[in-house]
GROMACS .gro file of N, CA and C in nm:
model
  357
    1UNK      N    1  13.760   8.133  11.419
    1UNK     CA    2  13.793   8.036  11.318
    1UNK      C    3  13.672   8.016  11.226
    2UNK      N    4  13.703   8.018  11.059
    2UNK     CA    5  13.586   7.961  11.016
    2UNK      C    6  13.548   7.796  11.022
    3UNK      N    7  13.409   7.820  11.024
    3UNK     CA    8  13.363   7.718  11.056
    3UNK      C    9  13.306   7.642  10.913
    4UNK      N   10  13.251   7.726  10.804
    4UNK     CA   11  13.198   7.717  10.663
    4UNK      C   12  13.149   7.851  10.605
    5UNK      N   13  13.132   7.776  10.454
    5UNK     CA   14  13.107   7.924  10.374
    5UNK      C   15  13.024   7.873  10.280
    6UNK      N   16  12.931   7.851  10.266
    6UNK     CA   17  12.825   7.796  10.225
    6UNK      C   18  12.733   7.889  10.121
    7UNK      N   19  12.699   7.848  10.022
    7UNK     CA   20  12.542   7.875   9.927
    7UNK      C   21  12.488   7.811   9.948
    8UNK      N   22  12.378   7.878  10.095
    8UNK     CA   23  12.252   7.859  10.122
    8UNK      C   24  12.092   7.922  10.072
    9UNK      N   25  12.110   7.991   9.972
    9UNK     CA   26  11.988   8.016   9.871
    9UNK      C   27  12.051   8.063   9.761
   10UNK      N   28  11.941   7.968   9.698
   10UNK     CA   29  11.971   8.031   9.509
   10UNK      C   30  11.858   8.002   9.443
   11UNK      N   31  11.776   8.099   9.431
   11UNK     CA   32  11.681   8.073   9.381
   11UNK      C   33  11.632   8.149   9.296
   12UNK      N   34  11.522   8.143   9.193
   12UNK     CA   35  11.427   8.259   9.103
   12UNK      C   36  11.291   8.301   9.240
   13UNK      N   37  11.338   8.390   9.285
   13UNK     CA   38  11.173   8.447   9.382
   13UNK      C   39  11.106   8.505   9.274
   14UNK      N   40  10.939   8.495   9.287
   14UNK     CA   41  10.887   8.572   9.233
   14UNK      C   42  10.771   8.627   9.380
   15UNK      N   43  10.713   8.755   9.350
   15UNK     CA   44  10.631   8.830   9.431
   15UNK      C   45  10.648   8.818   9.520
   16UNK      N   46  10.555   8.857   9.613
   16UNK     CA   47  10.609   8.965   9.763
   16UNK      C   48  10.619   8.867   9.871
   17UNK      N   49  10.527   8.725   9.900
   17UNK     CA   50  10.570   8.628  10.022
   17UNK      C   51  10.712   8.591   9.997
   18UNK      N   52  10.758   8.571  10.129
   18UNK     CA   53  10.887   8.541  10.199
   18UNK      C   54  10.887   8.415  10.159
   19UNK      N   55  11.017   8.387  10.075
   19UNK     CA   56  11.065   8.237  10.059
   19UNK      C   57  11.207   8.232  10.162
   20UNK      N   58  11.231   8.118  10.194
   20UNK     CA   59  11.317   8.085  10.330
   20UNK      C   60  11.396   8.009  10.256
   21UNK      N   61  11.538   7.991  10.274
   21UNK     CA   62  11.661   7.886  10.279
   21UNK      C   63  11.574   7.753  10.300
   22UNK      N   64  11.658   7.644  10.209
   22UNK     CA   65  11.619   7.495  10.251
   22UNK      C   66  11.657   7.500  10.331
   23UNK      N   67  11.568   7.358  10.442
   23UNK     CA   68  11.581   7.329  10.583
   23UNK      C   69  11.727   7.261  10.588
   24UNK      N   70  11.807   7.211  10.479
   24UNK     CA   71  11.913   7.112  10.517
   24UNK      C   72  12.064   7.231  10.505
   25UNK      N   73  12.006   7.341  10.522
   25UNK     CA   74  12.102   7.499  10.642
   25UNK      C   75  12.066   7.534  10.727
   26UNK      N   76  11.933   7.483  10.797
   26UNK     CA   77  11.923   7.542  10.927
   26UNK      C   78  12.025   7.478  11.019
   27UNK      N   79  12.075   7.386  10.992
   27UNK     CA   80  12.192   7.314  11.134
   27UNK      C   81  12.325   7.416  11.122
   28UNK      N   82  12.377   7.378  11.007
   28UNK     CA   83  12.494   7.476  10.978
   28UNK      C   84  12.495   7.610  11.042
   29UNK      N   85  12.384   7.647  10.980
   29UNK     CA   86  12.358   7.831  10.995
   29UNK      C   87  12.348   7.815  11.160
   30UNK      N   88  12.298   7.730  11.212
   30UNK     CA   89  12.255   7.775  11.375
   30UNK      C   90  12.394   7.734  11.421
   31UNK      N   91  12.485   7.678  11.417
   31UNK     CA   92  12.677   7.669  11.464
   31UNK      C   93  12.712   7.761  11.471
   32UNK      N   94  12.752   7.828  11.404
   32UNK     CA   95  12.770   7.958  11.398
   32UNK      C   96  12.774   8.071  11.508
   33UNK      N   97  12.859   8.116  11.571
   33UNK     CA   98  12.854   8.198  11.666
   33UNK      C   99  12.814   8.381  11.561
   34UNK      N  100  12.931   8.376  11.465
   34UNK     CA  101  12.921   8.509  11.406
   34UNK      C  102  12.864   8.461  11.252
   35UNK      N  103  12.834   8.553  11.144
   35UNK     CA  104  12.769   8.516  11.042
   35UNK      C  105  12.828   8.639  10.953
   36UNK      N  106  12.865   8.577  10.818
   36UNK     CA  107  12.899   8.704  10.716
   36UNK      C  108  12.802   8.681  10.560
   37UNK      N  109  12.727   8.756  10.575
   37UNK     CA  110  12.647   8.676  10.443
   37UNK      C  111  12.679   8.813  10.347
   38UNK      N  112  12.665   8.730  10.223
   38UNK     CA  113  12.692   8.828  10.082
   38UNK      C  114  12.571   8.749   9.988
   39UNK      N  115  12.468   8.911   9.985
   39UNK     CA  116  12.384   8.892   9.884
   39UNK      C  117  12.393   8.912   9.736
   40UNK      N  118  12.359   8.811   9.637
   40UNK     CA  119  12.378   8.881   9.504
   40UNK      C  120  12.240   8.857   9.418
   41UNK      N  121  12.239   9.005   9.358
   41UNK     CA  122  12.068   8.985   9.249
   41UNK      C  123  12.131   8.937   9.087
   42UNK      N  124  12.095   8.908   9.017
   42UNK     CA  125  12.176   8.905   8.916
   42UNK      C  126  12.082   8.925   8.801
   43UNK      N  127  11.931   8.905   8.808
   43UNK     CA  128  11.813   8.930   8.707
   43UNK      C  129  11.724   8.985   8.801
   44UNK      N  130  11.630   9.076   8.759
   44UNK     CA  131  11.538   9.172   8.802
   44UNK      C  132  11.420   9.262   8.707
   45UNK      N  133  11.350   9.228   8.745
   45UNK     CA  134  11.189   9.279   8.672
   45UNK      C  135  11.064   9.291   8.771
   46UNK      N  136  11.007   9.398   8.728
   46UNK     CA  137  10.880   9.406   8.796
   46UNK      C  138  10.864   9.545   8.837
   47UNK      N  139  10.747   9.586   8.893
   47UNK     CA  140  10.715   9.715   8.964
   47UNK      C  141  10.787   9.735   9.131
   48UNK      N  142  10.872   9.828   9.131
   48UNK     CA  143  10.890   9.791   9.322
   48UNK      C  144  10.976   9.709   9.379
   49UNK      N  145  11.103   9.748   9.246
   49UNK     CA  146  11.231   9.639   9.267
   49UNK      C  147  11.292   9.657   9.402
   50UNK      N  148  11.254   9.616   9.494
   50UNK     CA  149  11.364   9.631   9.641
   50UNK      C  150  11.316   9.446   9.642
   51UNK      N  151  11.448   9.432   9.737
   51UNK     CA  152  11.472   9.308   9.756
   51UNK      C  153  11.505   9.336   9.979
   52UNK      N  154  11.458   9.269  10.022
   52UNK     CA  155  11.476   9.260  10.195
   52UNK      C  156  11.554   9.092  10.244
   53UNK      N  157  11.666   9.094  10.263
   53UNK     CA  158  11.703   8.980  10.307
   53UNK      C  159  11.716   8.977  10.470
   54UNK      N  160  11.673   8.890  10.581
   54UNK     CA  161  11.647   8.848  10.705
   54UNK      C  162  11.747   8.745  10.757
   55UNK      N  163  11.826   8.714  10.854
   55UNK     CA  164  11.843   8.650  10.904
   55UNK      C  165  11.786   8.583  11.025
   56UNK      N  166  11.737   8.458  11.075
   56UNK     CA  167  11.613   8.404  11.151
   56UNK      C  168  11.697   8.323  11.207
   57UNK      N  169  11.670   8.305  11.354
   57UNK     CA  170  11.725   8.158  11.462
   57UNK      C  171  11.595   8.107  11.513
   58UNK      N  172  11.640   7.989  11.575
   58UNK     CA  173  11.480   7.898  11.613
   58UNK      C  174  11.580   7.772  11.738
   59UNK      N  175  11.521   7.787  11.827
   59UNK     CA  176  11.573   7.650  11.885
   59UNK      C  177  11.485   7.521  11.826
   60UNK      N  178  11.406   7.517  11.845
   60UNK     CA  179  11.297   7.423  11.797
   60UNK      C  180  11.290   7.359  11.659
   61UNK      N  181  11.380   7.432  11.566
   61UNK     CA  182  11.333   7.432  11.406
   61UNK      C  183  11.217   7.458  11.335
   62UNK      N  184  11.114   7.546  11.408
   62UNK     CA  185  11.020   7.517  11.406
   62UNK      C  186  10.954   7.650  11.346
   63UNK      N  187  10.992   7.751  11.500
   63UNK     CA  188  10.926   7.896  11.476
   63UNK      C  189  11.012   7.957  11.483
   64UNK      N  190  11.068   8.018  11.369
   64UNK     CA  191  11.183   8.120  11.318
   64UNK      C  192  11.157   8.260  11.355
   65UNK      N  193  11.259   8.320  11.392
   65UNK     CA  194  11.234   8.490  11.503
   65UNK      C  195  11.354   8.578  11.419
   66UNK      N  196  11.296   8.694  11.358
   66UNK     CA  197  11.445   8.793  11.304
   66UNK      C  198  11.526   8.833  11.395
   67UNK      N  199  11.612   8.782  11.366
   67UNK     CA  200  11.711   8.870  11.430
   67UNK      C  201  11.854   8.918  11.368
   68UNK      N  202  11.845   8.969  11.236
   68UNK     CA  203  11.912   9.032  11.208
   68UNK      C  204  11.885   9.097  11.036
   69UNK      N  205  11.879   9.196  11.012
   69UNK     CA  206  11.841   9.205  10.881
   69UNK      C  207  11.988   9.251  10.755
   70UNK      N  208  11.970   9.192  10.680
   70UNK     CA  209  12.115   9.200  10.569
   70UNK      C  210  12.106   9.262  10.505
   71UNK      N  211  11.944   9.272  10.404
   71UNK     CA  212  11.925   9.445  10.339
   71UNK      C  213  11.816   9.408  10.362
   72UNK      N  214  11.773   9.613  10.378
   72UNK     CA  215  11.646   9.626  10.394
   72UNK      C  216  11.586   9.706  10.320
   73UNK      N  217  11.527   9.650  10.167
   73UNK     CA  218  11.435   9.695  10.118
   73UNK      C  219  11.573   9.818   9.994
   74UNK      N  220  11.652   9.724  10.003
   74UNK     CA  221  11.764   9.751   9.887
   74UNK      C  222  11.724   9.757   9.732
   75UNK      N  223  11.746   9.808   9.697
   75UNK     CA  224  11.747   9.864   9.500
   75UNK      C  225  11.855   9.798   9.482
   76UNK      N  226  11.792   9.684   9.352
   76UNK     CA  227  11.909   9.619   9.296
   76UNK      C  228  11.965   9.700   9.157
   77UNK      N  229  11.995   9.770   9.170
   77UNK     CA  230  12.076   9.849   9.078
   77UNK      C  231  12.175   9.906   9.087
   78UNK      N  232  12.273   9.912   9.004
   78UNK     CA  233  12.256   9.808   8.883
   78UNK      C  234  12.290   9.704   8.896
   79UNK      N  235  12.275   9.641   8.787
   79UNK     CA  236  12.349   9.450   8.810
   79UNK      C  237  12.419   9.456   8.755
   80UNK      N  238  12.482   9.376   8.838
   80UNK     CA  239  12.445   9.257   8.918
   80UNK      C  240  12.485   9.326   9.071
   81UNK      N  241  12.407   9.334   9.091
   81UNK     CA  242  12.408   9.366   9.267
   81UNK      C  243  12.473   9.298   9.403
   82UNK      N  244  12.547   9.321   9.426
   82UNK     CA  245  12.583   9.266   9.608
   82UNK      C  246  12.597   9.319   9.718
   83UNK      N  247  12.532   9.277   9.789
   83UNK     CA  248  12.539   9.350   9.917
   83UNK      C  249  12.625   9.215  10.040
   84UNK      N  250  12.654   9.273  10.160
   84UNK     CA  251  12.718   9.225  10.322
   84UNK      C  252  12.678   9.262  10.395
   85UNK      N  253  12.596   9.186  10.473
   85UNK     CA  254  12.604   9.203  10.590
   85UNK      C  255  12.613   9.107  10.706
   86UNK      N  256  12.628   9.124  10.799
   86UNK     CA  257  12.659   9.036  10.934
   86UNK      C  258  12.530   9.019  11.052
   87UNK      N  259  12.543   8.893  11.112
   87UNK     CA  260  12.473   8.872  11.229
   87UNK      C  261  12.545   8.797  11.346
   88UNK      N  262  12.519   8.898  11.424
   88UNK     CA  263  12.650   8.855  11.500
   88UNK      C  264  12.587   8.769  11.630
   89UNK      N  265  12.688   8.654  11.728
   89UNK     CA  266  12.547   8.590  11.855
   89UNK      C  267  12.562   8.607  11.933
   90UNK      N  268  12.552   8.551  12.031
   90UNK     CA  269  12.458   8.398  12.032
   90UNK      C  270  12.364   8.393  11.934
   91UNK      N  271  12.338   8.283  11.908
   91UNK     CA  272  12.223   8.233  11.808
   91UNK      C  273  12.146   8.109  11.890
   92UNK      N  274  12.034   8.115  11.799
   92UNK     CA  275  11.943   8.008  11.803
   92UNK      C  276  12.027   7.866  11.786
   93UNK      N  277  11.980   7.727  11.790
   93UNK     CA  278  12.038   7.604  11.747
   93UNK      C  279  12.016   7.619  11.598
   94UNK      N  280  11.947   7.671  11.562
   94UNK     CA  281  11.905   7.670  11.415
   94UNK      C  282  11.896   7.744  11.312
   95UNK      N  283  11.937   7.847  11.251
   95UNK     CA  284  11.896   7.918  11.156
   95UNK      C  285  11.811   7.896  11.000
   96UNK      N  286  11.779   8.042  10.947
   96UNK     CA  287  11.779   8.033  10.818
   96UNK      C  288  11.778   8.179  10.748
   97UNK      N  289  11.788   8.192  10.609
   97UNK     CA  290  11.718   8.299  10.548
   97UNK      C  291  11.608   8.321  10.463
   98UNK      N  292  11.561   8.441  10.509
   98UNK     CA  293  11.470   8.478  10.435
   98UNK      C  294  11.449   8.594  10.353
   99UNK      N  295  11.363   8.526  10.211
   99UNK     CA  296  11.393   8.724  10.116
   99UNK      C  297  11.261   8.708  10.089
  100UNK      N  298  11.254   8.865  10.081
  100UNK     CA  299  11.074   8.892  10.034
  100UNK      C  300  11.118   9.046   9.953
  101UNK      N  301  11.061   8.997   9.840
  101UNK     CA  302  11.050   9.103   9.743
  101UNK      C  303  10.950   9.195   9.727
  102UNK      N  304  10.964   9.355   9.683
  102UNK     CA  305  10.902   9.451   9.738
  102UNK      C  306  10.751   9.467   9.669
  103UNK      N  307  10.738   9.376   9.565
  103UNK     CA  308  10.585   9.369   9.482
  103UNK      C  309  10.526   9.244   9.450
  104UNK      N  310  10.409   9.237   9.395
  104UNK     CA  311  10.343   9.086   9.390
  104UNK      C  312  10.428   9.035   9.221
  105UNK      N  313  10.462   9.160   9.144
  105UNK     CA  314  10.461   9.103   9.028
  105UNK      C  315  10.614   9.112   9.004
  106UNK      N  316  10.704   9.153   9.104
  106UNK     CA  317  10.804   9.163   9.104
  106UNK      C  318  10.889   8.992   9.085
  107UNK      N  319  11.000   8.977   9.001
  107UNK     CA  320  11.142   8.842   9.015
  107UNK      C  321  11.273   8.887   8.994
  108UNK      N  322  11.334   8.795   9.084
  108UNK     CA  323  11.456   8.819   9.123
  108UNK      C  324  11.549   8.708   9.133
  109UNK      N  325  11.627   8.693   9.065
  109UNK     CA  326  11.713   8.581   9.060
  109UNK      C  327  11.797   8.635   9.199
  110UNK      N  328  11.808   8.543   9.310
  110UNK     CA  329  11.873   8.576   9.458
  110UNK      C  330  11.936   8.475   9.465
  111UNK      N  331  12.083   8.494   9.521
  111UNK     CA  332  12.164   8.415   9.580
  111UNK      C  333  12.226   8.461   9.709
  112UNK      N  334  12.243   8.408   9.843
  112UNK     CA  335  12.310   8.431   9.915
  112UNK      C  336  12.401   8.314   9.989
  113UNK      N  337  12.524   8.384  10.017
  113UNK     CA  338  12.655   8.320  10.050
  113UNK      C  339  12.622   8.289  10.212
  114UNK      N  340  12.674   8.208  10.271
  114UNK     CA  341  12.680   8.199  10.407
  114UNK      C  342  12.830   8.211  10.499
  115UNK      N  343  12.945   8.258  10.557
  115UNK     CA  344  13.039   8.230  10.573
  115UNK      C  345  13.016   8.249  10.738
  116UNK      N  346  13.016   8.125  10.839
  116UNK     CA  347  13.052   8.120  10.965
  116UNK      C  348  13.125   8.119  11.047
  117UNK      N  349  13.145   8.164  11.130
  117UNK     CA  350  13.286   8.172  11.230
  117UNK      C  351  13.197   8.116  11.391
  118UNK      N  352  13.314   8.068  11.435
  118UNK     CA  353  13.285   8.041  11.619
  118UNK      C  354  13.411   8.150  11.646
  119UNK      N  355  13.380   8.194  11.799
  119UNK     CA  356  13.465   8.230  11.864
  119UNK      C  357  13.567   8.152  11.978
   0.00000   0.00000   0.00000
């Protein structure tokens, strides 16, 4: 059954550190037995356009662990770009996501969808 379908990041990233989902989806995201996320790029510039999206659980909320990756190190071309992928559980109590872009001087307008199911 779904449980929600959520836009849990939307943001402008710029350069290569990992920006994470706001904390007020880690509850949601960690319910979740199964996970269907759909990434979309929609603006893109820079040297070393790949984009890496992560899925992370945490009991604690605290210290986030990968465990599942959605793209890895994907070419957004052309745009507007989307990608799917799944993380399937048990899970952590908590989730989130994370994207890290493939250069320092690299931006990326990123959005990703969240859609949860329990079994």
């Amino acid at each position: 059954m779904r449980l929600f379908n959520l836009l849990v990041f939307d943001q402008l990233v710029r350069g290569n550190t990992e920006v994470v989902s706001p904390v007020e989806f880690n509850d949601p995201l960690g319910k979740a037995f199964d996970l269907v996320f759909e990434v979309e790029v929609e603006e893109s510039s820079g040297t070393t356009q790949t984009i890496t999206v992560k899925y992370k659980t945490s009991n604690s909320g605290k210290a986030f662990k990968d465990v599942a990756t959605i793209v890895s190190a994907g070419s957004p071309s052309p745009l507007p770009y989307r990608a799917i992928g799944t993380a399937t559980g048990p899970m952590g109590a908590f989730g989130q996501v994370g994207v890290t872009l493939g250069s320092s001087d690299c931006v990326m307008r990123v959005r990703v969808w969240a859609c949860g199911r329990s079994r």
